[in-house]
CSV table of C-alpha atoms in Angstrom, one decimal:
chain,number,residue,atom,x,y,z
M,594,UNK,CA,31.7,18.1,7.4
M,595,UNK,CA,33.8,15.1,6.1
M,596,UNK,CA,34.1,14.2,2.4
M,597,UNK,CA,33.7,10.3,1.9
M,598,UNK,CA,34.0,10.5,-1.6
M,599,UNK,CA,33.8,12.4,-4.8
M,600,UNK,CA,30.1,12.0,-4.1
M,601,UNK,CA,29.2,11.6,-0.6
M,602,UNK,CA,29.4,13.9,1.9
M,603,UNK,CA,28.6,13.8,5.8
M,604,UNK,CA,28.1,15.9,8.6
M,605,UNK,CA,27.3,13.0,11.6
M,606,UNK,CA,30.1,12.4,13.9
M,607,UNK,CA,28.1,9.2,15.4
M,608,UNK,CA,27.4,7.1,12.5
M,609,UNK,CA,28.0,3.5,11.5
M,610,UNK,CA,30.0,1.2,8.6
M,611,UNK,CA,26.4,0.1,7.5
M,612,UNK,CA,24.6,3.0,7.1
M,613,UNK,CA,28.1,4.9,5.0
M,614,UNK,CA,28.1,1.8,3.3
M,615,UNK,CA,24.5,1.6,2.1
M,616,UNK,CA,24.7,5.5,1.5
M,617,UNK,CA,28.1,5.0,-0.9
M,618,UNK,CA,25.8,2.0,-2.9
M,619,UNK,CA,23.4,5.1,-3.0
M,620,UNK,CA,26.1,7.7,-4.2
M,621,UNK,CA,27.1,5.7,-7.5
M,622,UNK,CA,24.0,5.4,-9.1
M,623,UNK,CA,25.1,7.4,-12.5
M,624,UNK,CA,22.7,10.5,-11.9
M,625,UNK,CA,23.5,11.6,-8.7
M,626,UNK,CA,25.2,15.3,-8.5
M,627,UNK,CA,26.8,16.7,-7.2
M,628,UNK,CA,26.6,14.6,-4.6
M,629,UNK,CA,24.8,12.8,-1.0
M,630,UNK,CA,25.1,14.8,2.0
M,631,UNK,CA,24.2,12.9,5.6
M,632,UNK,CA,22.9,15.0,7.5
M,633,UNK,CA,24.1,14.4,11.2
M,634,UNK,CA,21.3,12.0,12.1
M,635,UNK,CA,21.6,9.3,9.3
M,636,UNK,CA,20.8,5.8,10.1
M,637,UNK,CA,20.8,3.1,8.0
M,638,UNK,CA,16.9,3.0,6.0
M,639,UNK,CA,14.9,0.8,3.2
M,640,UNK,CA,17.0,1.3,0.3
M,641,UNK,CA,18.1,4.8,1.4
M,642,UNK,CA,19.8,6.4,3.9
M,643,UNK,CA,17.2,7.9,6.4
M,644,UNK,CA,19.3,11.7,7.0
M,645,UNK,CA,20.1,11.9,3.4
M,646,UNK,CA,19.5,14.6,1.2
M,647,UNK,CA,19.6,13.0,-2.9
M,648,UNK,CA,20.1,15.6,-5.7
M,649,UNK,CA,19.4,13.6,-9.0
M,650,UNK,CA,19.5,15.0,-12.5
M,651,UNK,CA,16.9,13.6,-15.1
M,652,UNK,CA,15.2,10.8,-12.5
M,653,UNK,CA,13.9,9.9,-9.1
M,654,UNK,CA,14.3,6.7,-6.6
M,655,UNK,CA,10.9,6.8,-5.0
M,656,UNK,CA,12.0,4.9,-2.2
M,657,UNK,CA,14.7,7.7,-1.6
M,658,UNK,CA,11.9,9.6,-0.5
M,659,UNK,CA,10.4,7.4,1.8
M,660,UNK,CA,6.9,5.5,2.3
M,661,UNK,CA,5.6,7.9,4.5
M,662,UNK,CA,5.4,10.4,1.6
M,663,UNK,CA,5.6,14.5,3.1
M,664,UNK,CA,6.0,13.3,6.7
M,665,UNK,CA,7.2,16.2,8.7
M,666,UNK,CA,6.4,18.3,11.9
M,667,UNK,CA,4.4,21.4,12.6
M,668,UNK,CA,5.0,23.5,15.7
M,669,UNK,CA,2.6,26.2,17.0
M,670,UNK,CA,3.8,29.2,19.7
M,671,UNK,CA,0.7,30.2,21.9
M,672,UNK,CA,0.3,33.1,24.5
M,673,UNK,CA,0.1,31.1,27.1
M,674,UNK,CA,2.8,30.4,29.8
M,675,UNK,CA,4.1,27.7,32.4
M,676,UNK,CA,2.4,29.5,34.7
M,677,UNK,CA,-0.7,29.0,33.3
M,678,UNK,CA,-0.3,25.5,33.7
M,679,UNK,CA,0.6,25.3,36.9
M,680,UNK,CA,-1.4,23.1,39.3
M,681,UNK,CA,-3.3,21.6,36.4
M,682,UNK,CA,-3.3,18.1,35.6
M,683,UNK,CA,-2.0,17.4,32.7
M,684,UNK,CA,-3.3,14.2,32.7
M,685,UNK,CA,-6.9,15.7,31.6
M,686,UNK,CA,-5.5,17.8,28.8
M,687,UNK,CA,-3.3,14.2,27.5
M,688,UNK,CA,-6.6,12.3,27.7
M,689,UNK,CA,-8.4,15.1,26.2
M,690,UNK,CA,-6.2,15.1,22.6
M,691,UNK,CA,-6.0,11.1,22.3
M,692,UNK,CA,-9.9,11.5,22.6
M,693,UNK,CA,-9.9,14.3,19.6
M,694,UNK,CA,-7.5,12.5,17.1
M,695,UNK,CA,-7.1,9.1,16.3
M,696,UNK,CA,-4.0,7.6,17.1
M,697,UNK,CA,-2.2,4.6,16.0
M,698,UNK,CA,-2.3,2.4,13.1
M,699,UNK,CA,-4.6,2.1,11.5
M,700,UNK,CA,-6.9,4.0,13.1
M,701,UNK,CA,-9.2,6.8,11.4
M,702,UNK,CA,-12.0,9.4,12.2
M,703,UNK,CA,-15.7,7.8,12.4
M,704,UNK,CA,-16.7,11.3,10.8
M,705,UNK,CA,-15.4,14.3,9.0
M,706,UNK,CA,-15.2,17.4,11.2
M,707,UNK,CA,-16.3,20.5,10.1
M,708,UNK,CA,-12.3,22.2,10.5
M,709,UNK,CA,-11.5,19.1,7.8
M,710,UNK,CA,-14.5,19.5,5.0
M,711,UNK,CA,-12.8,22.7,3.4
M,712,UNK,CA,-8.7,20.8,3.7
M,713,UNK,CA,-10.6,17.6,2.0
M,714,UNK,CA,-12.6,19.9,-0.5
M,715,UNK,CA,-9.2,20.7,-1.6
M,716,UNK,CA,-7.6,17.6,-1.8
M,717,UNK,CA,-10.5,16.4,-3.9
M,718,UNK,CA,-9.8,19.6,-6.1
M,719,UNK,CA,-5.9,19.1,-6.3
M,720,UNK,CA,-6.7,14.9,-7.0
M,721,UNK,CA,-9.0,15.7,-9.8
M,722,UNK,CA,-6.4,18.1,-11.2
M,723,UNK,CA,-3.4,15.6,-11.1
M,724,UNK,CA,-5.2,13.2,-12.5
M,725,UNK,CA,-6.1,10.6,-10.2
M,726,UNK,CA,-8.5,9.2,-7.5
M,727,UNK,CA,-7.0,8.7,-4.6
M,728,UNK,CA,-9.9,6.3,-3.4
M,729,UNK,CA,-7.6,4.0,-5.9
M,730,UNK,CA,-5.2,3.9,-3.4
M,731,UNK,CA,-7.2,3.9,0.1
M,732,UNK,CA,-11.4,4.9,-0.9
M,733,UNK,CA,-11.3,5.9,3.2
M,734,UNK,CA,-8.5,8.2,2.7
M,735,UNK,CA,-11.0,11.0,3.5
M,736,UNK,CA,-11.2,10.2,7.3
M,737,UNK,CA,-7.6,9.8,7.9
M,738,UNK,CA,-6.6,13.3,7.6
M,739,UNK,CA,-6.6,14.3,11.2
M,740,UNK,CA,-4.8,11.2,12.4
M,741,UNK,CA,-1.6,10.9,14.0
M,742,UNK,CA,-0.4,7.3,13.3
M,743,UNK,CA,2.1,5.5,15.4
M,744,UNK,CA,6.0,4.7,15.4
M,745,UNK,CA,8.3,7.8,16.0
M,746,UNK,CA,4.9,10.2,15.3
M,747,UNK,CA,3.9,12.3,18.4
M,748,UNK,CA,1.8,15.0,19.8
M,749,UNK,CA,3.4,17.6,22.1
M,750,UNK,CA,3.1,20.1,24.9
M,751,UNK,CA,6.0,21.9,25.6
M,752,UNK,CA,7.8,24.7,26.7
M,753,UNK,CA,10.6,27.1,25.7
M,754,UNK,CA,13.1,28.7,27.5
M,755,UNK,CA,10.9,31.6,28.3
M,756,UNK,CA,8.6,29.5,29.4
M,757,UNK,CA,6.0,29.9,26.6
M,758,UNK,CA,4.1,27.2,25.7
M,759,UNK,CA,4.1,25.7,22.1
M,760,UNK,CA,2.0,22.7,20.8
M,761,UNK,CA,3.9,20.5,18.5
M,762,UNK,CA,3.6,17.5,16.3
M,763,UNK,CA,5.2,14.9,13.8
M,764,UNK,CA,3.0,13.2,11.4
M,765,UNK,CA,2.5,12.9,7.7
M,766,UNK,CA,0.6,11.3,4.9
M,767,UNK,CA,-0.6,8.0,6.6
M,768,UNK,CA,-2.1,4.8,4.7
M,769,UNK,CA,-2.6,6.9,1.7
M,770,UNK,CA,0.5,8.5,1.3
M,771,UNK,CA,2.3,4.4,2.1
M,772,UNK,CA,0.9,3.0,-0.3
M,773,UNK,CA,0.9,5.4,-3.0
M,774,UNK,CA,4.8,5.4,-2.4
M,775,UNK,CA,4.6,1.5,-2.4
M,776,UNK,CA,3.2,1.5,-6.0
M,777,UNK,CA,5.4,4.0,-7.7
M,778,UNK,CA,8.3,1.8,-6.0
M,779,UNK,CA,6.8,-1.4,-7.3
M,780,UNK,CA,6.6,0.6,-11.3
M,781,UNK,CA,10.0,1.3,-10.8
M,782,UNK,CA,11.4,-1.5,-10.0
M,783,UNK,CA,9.0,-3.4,-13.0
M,784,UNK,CA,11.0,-1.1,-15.5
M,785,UNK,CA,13.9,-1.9,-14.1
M,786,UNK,CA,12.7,-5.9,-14.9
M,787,UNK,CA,11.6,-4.8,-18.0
M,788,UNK,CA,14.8,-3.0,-19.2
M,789,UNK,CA,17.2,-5.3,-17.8
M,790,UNK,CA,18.6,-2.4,-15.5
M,791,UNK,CA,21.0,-4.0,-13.0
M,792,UNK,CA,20.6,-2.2,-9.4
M,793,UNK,CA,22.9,-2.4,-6.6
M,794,UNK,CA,19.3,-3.1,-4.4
M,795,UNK,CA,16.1,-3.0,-6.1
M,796,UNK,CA,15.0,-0.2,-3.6
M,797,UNK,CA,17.3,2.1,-5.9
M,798,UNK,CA,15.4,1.7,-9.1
M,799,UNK,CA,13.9,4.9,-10.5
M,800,UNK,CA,11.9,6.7,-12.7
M,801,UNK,CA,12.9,8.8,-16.0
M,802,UNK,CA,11.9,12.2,-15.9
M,803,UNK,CA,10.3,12.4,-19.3
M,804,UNK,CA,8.1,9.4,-19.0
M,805,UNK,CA,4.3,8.8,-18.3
M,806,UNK,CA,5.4,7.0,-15.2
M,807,UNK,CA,7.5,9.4,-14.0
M,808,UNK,CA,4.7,12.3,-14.6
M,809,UNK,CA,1.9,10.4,-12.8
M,810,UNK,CA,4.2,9.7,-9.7
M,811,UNK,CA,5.3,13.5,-9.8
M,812,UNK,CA,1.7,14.4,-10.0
M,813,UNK,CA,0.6,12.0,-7.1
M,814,UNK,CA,3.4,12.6,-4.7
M,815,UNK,CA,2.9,16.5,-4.5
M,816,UNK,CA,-0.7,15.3,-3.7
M,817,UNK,CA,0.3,13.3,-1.1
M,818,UNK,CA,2.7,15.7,0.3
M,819,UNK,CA,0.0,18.4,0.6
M,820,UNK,CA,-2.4,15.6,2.1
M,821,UNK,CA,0.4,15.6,4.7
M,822,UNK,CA,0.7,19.4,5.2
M,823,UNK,CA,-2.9,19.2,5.5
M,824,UNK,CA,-3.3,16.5,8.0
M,825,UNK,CA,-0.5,18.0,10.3
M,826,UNK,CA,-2.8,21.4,10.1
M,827,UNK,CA,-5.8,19.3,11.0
M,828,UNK,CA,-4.2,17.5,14.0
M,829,UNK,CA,-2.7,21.1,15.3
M,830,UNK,CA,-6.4,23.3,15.2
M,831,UNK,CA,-7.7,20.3,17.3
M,832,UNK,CA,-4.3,19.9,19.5
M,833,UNK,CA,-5.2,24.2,20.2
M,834,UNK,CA,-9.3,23.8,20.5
M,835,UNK,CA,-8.4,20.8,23.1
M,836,UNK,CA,-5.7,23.1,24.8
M,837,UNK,CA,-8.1,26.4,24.5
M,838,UNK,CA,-10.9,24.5,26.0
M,839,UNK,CA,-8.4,23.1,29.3
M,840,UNK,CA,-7.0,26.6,30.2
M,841,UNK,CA,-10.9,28.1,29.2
M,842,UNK,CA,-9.1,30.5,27.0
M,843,UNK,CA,-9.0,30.2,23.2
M,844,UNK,CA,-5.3,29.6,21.7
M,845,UNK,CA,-3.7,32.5,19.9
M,846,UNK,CA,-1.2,31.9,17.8
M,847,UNK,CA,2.1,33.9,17.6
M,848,UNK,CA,3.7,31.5,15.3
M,849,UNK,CA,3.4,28.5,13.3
M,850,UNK,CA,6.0,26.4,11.0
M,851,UNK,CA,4.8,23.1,9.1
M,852,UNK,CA,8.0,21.3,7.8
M,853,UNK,CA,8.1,18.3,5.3
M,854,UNK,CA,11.0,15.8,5.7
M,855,UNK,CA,10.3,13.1,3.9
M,856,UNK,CA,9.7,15.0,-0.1
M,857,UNK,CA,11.1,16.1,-3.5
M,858,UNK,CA,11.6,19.1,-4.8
M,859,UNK,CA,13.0,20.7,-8.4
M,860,UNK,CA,16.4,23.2,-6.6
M,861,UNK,CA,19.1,24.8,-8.8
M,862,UNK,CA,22.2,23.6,-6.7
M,863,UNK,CA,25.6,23.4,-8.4
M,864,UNK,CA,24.6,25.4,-11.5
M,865,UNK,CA,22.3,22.7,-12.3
M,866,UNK,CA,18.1,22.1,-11.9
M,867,UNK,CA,18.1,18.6,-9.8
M,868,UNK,CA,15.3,16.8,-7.8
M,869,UNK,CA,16.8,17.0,-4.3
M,870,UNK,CA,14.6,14.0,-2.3
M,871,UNK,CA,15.4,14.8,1.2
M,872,UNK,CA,14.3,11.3,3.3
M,873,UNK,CA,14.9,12.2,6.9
M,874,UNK,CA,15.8,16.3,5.9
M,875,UNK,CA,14.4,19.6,6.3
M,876,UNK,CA,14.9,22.4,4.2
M,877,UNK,CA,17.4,24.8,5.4
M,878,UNK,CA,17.9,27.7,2.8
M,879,UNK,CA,19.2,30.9,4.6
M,880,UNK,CA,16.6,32.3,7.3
M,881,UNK,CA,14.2,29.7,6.5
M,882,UNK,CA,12.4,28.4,9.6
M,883,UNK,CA,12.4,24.7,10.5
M,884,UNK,CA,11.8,22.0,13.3
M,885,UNK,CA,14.0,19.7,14.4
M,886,UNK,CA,12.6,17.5,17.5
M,887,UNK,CA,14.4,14.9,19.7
M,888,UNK,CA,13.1,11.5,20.9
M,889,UNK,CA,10.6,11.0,23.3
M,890,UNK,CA,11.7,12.6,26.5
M,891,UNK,CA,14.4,14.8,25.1
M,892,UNK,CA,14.7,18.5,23.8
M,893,UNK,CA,13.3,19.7,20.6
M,894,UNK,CA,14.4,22.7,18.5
M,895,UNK,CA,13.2,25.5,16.6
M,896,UNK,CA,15.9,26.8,13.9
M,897,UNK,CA,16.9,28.9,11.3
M,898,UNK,CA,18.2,27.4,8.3
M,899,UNK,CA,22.2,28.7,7.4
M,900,UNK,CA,21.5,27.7,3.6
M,901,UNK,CA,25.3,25.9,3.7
M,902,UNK,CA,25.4,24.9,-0.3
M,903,UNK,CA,27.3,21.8,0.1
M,904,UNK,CA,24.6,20.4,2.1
M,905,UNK,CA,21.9,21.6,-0.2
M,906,UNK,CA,20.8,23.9,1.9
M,907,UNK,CA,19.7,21.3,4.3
M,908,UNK,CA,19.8,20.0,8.0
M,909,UNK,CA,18.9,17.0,10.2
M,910,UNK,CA,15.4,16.0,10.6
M,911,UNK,CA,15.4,14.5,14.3
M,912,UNK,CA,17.6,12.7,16.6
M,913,UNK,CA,18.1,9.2,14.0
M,914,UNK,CA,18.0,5.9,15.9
M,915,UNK,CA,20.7,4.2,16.8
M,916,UNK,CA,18.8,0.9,18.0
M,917,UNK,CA,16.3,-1.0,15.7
M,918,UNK,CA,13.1,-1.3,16.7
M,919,UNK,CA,13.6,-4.7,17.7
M,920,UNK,CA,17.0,-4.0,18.9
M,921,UNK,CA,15.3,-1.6,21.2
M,922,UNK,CA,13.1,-4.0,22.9
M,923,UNK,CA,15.9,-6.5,23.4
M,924,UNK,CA,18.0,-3.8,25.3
M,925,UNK,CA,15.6,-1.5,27.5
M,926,UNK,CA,13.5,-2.1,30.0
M,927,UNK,CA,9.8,-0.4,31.3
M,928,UNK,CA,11.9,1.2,33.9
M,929,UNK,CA,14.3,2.9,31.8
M,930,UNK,CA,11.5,4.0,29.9
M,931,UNK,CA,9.3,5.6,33.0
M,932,UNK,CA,13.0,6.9,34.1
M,933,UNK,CA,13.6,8.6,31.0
M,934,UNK,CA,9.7,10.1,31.2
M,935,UNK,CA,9.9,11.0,34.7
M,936,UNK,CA,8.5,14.5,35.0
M,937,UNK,CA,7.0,14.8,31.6
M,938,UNK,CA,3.1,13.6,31.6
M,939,UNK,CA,2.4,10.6,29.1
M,940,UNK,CA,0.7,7.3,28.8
M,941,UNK,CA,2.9,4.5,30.9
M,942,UNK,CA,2.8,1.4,28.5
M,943,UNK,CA,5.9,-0.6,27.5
M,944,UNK,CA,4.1,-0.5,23.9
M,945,UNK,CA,6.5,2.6,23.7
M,946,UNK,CA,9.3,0.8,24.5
M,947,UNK,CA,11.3,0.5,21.0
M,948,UNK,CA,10.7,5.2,21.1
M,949,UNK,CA,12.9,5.2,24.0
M,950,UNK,CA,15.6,8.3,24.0
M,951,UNK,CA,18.0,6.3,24.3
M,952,UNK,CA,17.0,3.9,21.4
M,953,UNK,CA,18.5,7.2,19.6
M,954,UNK,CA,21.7,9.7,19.2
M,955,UNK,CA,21.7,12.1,22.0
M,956,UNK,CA,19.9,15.4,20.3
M,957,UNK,CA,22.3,17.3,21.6
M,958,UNK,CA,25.2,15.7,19.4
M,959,UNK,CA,22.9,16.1,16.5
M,960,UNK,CA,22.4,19.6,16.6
M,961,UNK,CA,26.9,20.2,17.5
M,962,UNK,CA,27.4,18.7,14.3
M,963,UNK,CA,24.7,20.7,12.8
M,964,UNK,CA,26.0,23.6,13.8
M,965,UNK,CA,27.1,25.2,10.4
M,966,UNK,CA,23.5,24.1,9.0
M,967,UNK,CA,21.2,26.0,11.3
M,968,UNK,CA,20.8,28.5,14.1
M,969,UNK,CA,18.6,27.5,17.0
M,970,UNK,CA,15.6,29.7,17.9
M,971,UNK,CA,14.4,28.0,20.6
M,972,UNK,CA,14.8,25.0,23.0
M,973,UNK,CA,11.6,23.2,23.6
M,974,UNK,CA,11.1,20.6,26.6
M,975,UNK,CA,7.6,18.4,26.5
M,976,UNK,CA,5.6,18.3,29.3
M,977,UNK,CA,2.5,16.5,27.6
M,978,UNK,CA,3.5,13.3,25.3
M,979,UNK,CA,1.1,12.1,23.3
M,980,UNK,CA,1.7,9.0,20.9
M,981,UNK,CA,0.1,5.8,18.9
M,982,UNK,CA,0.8,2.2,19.7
């Protein structure tokens, strides 16, 4: 860990003058404490760092927690082994998943399925009880819980280092959750107007705790970060029917995490109740389980949080890019990618060219410098990929 400042902190040994710069802008807005940790996978984001964990006394930056409100991973461990797998093609099972969840953007279920009726009978309840109809937002919200989205968002089949197979996946709160972060941003950054608030970037304006605005956005985003628990749970009972029905054995499950990295929460840290906004963090309080997956092509982890104070008792969320998207496409090749994919089965498209591994850090740095933050578990390795255009 390195101190930057009196109120930044950081933990990533490969990061660069942007990303610290746009994370000390962060650091000096006047309710920050104690201070911003980056985490070892920070990369420079919209407004705020992605890897940064933001304990704020008395307000909240929406767009510290991200547009993709509750995004996060969920892992499951089944009974089944390599062995099981082997002389299979896993081109069948791959097909069979992109044929049970809708993938991409955009894209949402034609119907509700009978495993989503009771999570969306909940939703309704939890909406009706914060408040707020969430048709206002997206009125088709309904069918896009069980669907995976696209960018860095993936479906999984992998293996551990006993050879037991897990199913694993990253999603979170898709159109709905977007642009209900998008409005509370744009409210913000209208009192900001309206109050002659000077910001270092307009991304940094924020909400009073207090205030109707800040109680309706409170209200709305632990909505949208169950939506995304939910969804995540959705995707995974279909990800273990699909895989149940290839191997002609129903899935049992020995374990099951569901992680949020992108969300607030109200922590005592440093003697003090803050809202710690962790864009690009997991939770990582002492023995708590959590996920932490590479890029596409590369190892994923199951951990055990340290709770290390100083880092708010977090840890990295991922690998972090190191190449924009764009940046991405400039520099790689479809050969580099199908190189990079060689042994693991997924769909061959240079649409997946800017989720390249090495478009981010090695995993394997991220998780050195994240040593004091978490224990590792288990080492996953995909053998099914699964992703969105």
């Amino acid at each position: 860990m390195q101190k930057l400042t009196e109120r930044l902190v950081s933990w990533a040994s490969l990061i660069d003058d942007k990303t610290v710069e746009q994370a000390r802008t962060s650091s000096r807005m006047p309710f920050i404490h104690p201070h911003i940790a980056l985490m070892p996978d920070a990369h420079l984001g919209l407004g705020a760092t992605v890897g940064s964990v933001i304990p704020t006394l008395g307000a909240i930056m929406p767009a510290a927690v991200g547009v993709d409100i509750g995004c996060g991973m969920i892992a499951v461990k089944t009974q089944f082994t390599a062995a099981d797998l082997d002389g299979r093609d896993l081109s069948e099972l791959r097909q069979q998943i992109e044929r049970a969840i809708p993938l991409s953007a955009g894209r949402d279920n034609r119907k509700i399925v009978a495993t989503a009726e009771p999570r969306i009978a909940e939703l309704e309840d939890r909406a009706e009880k914060a408040e707020f109809d969430p048709a206002s937002y997206a009125g088709h919200w309904r069918h896009q819980l069980g669907s995976l989205g696209s960018g860095n968002h993936f479906i999984e089949i992998s293996l551990d280092e006993n050879d037991d197979v897990w199913m694993f996946l990253h999603s979170g709160s898709r159109g709905i959750g977007n642009r209900i972060a998008k409005h509370h941003i744009g409210v913000a950054q209208r009192l900001a107007r309206q109050w002659w608030i000077e910001l270092p970037h307009p991304d940094l304006a924020y909400l009073v705790e207090g205030t109707p605005e800040f109680s309706r956005y409170i209200r709305e985003l632990r909505w949208a970060q169950h939506f995304a628990l939910l969804n995540r749970e959705e995707m995974m009972d279909r990800v273990a029917n699909q895989l149940g029905r290839f191997l002609d054995t129903p899935v049992e499950e020995r374990e099951r995490i569901n992680c949020h990295h992108n969300f607030t929460e109200s922590e005592m840290h440093f003697g003090k109740r803050v809202w710690v906004s962790r864009k690009g963090a997991i939770m990582a309080d002492e023995g708590r389980p959590g996920l932490i997956p590479g890029s596409m092509g590369t190892a994923s982890y199951v951990v055990e949080g340290r709770g290390d104070p100083v880092s708010l008792n977090s840890s990295p969320h991922g690998a972090g890019r190191e190449y924009s998207r764009s940046a991405a496409r400039k520099t790689f090749t479809h050969e580099q990618l199908r190189e990079a994919m060689r042994g693991i089965e997924y769909r061959d498209t240079d649409a997946f060219l800017d989720e390249i591994p090495q478009a981010y850090k090695p995993i394997d740095r991220v998780m050195a410098d994240a040593a004091d933050l978490v224990s590792v578990r288990h080492v996953l390795r995909q053998i099914v990929n699964v992703k969105g255009d």
